[in-house]
Short mmCIF file of C-alpha atoms and ligand atoms in Angstrom, two decimals:
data_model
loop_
_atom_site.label_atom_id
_atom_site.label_comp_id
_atom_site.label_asym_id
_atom_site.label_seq_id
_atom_site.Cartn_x
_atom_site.Cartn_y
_atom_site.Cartn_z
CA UNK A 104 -4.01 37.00 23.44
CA UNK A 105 -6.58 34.78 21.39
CA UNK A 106 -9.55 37.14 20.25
CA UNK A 107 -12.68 35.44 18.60
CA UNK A 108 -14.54 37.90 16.94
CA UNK A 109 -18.11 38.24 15.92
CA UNK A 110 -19.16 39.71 12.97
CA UNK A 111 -16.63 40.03 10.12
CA UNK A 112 -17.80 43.41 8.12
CA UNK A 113 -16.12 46.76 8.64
CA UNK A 114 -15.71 46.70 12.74
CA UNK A 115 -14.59 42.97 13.02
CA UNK A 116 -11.86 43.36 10.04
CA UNK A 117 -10.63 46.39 11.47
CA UNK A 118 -10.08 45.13 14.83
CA UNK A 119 -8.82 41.61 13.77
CA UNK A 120 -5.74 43.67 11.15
CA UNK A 121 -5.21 45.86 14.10
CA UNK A 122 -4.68 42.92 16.65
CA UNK A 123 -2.78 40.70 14.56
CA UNK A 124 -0.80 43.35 14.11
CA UNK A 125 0.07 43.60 17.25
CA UNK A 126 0.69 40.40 17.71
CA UNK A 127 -2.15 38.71 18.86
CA UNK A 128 -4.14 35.45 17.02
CA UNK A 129 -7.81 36.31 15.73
CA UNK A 130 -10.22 34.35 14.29
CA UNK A 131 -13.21 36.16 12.42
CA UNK A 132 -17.14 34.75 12.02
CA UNK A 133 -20.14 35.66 10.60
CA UNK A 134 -23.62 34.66 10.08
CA UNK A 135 -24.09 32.84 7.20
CA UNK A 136 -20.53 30.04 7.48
CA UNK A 137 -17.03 30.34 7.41
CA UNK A 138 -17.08 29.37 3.81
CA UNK A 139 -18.26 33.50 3.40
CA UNK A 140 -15.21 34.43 4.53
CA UNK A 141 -12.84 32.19 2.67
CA UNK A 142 -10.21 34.79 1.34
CA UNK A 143 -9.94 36.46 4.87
CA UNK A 144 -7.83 33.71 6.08
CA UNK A 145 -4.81 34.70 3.30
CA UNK A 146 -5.77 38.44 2.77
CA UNK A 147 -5.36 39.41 6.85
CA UNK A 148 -3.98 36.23 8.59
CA UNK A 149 -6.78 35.13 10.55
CA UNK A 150 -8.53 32.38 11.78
CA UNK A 151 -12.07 32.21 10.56
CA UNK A 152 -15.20 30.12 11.88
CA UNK A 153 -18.46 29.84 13.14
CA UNK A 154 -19.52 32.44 15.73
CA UNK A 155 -19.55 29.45 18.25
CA UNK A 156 -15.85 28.73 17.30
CA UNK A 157 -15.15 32.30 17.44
CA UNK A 158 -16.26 32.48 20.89
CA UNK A 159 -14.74 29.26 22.13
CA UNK A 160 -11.04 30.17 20.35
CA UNK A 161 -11.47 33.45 22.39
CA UNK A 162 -9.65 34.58 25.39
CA UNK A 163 -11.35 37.61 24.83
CA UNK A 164 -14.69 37.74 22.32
CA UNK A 165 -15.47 41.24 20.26
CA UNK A 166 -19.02 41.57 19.56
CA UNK A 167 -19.28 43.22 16.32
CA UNK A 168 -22.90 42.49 14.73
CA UNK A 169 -25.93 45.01 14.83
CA UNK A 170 -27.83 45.42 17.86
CA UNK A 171 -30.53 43.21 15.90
CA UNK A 172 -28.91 40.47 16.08
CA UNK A 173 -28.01 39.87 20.03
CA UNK A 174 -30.45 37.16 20.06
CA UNK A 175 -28.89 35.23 17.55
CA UNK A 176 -25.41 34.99 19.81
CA UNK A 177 -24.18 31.60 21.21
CA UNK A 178 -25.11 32.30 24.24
CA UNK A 179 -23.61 29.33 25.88
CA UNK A 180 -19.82 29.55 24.56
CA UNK A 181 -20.09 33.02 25.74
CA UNK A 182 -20.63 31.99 29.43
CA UNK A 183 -17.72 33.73 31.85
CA UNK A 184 -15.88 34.99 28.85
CA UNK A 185 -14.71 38.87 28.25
CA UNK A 186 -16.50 40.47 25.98
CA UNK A 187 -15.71 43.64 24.40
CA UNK A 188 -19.03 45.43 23.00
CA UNK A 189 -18.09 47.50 19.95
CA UNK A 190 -22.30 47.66 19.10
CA UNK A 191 -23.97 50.58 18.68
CA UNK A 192 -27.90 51.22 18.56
CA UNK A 193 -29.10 52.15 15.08
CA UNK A 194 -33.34 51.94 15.17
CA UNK A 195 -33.13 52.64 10.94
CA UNK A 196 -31.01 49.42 11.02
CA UNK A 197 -31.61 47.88 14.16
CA UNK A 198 -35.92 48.14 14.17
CA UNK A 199 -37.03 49.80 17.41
CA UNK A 200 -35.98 48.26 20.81
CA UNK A 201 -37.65 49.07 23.79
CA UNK A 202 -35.27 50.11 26.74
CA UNK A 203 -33.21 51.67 24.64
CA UNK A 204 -35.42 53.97 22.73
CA UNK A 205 -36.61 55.40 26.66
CA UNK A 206 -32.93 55.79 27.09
CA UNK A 207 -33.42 53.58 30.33
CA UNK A 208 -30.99 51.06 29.24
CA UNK A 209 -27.83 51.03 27.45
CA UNK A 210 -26.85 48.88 25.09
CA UNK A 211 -23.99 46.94 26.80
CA UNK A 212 -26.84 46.46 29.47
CA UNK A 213 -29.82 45.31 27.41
CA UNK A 214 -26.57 42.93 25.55
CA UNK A 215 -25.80 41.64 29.48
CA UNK A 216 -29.20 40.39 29.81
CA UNK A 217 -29.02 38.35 27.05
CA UNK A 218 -25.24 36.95 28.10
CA UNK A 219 -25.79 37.48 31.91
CA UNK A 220 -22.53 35.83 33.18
CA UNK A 221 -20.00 37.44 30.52
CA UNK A 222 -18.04 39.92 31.54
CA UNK A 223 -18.83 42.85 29.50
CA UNK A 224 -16.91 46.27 28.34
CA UNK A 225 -18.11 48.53 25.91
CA UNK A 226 -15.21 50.02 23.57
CA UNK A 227 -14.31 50.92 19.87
CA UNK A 228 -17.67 51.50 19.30
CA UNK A 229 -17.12 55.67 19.55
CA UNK A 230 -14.67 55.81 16.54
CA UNK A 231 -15.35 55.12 12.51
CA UNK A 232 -13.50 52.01 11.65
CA UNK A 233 -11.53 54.13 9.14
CA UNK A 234 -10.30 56.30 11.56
CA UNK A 235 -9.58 53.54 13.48
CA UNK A 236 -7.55 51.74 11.50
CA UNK A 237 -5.39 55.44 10.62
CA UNK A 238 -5.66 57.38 13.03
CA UNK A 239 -3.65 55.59 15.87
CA UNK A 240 -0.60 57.03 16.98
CA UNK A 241 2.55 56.24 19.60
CA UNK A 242 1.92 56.93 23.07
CA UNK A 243 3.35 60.67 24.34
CA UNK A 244 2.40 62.01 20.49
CA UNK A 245 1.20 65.59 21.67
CA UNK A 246 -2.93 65.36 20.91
CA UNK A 247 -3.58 61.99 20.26
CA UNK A 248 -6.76 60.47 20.17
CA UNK A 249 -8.20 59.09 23.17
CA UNK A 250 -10.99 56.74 22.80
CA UNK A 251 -13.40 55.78 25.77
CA UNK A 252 -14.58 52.49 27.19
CA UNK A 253 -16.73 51.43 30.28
CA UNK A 254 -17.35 48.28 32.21
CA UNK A 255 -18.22 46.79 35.94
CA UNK A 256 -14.78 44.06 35.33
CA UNK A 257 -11.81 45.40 36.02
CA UNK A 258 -9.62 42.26 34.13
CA UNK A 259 -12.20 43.42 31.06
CA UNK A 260 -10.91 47.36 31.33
CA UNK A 261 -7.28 45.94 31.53
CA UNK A 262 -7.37 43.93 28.50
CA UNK A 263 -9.13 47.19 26.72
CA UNK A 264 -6.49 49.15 27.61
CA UNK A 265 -3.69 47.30 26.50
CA UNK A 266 -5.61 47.11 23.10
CA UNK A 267 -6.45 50.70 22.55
CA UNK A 268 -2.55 51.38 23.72
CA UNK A 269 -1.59 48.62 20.75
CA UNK A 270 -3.67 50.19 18.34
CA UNK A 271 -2.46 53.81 19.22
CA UNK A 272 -5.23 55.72 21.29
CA UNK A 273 -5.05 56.85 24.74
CA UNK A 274 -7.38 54.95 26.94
CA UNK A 275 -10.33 57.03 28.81
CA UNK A 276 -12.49 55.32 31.51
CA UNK A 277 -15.44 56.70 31.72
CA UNK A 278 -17.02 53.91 34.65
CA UNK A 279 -18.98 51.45 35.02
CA UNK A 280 -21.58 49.73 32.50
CA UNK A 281 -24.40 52.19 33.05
CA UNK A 282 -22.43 55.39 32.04
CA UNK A 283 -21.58 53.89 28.63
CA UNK A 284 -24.47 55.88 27.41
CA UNK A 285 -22.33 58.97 27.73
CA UNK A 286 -20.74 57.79 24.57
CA UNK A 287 -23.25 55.84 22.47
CA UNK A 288 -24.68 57.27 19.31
CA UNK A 289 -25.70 60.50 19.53
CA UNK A 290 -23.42 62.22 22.26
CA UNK A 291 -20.94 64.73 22.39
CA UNK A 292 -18.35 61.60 22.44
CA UNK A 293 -19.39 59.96 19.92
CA UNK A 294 -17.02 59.16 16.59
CA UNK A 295 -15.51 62.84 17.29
CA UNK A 296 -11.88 63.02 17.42
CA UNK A 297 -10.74 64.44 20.68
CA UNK A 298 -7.50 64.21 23.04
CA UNK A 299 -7.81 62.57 26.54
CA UNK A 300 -8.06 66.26 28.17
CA UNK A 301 -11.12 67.38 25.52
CA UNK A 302 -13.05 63.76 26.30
CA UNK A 303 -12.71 63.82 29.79
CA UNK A 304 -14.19 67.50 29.59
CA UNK A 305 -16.74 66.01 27.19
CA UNK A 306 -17.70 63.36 28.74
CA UNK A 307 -18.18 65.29 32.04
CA UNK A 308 -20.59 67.50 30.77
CA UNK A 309 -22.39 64.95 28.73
CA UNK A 310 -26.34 65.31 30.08
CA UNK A 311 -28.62 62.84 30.07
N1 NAP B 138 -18.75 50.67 10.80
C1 NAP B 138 -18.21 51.39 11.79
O1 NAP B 138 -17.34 52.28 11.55
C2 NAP B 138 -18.63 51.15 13.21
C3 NAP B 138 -17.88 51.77 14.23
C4 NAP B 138 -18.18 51.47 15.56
C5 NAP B 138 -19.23 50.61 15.87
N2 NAP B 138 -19.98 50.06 14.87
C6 NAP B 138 -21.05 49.12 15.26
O2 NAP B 138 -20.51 47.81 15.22
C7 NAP B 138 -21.47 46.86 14.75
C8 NAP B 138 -21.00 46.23 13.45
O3 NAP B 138 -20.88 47.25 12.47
P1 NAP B 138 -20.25 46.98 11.04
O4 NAP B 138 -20.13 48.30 10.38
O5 NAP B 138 -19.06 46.11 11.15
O6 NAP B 138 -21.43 46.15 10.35
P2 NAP B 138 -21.40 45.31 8.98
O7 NAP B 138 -20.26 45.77 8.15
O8 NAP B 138 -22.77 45.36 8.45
O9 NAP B 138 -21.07 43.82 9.48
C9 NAP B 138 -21.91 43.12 10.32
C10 NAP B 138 -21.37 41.72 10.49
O10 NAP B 138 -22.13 41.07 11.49
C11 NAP B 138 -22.40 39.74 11.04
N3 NAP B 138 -23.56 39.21 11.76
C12 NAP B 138 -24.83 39.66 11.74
N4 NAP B 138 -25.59 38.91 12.56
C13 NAP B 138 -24.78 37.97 13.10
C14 NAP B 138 -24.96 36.88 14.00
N5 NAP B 138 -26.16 36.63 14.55
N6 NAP B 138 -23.88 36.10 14.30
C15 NAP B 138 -22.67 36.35 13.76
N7 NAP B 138 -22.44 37.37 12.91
C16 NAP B 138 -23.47 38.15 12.59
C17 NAP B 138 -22.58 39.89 9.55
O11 NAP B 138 -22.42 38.63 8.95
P3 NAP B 138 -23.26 38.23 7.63
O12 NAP B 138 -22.82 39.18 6.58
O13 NAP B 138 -22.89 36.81 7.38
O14 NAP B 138 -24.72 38.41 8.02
C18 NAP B 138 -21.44 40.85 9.23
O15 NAP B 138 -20.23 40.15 9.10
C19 NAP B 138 -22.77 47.65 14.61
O16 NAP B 138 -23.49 47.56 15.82
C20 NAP B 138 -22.26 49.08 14.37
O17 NAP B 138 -23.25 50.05 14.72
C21 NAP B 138 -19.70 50.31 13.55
#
């Protein structure tokens, strides 16, 4: 598949190696211009471009900025597209945001008021990119990591799957949208390595 990504630090270059890895085509952006990211295009193979471009070349557009910066998003190429939201909610980084500091909101959901009509499904976002990019393994390896993701679109869960299958980890669904908070920053889940049985035990008992 075609995945524009936004953002192009540690989460976007991890998930663009791991996908052309696997086959797909990426192309990476970032806030300042393409020009910033110059050497990516011979160092990993990828496309690179405006975030507008990134989100137009997309089949399937990865989100990959700090929670800061949602308003800044084209929100217009990102009309009807997938979106994968690998965001997570720092306030030391991200300045305090209301909604999410009550806990009333999650992130994916404060990010779908902002791009109303995308179809939105929070993943990767529960796992260091370092681990990420070594800690996959093939599929039947006794304990391997499982890694969880969320949405309301089931096309958007499908196209997660595949991906965390590609990239080695065992896909865990843990519902719709509003559950993602069981494994945002902060929660049992979160960026601890665990196998499908421990997360789904995890996750379960994961209080609000
Ligand atoms: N690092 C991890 O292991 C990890 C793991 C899971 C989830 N996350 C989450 O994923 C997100 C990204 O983390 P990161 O570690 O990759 O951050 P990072 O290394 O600081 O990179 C952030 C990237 O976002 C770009 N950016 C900022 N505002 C933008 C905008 N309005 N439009 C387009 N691009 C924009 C920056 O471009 P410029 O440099 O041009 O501004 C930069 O390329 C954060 O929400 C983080 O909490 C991180």
């Amino acid at each position: 598949m075609k995945i524009g990504i936004v953002g192009a630090g540690f989460v976007g270059r991890a998930i663009a190696k791991l996908a052309l890895r696997a086959g797909h085509e990426v192309m990476l952006s970032n806030s300042r211009s393409p020009n910033t990211l110059f050497s990516l295009k011979p160092m990993i193979g990828c496309e690179i471009g405006s975030s507008e471009e990134a989100v137009s070349f997309g089949d399937v557009v990865v989100l990959a900025i700090p929670m800061s910066a949602i308003n800044g998003l084209p929100v217009k190429a990102l009309q009807y597209k997938q979106v994968i939201d690998a965001m997570n909610y720092y306030p030391e980084r991200d300045g305090i945001i209301e909604g999410l500091e009550s806990n009333t909101l999650t992130t994916s959901e404060l990010i779908s008021r902002v791009i109303p009509t995308s179809h939105i499904t929070k993943a990767f976002n529960a796992i260091p990119m370092t681990q990420l990019e070594q800690d996959g393994s093939p599929r039947g390896e006794n304990n391997r990591r499982a890694l969880p993701f969320a949405g309301n679109d089931e096309q958007g869960k499908k196209i997660v799957t595949q991906l965390y299958e590609e990239f080695g980890f065992e896909p865990f669904d843990v519902g719709s949208l509003s559950e993602s908070w069981k494994f945002e920053r902060g929660r049992p889940a979160y960026c601890v390595r665990m196998n499908k049985t421990t997360l789904e035990e995890t996750i379960k008992n994961t209080m609000r």
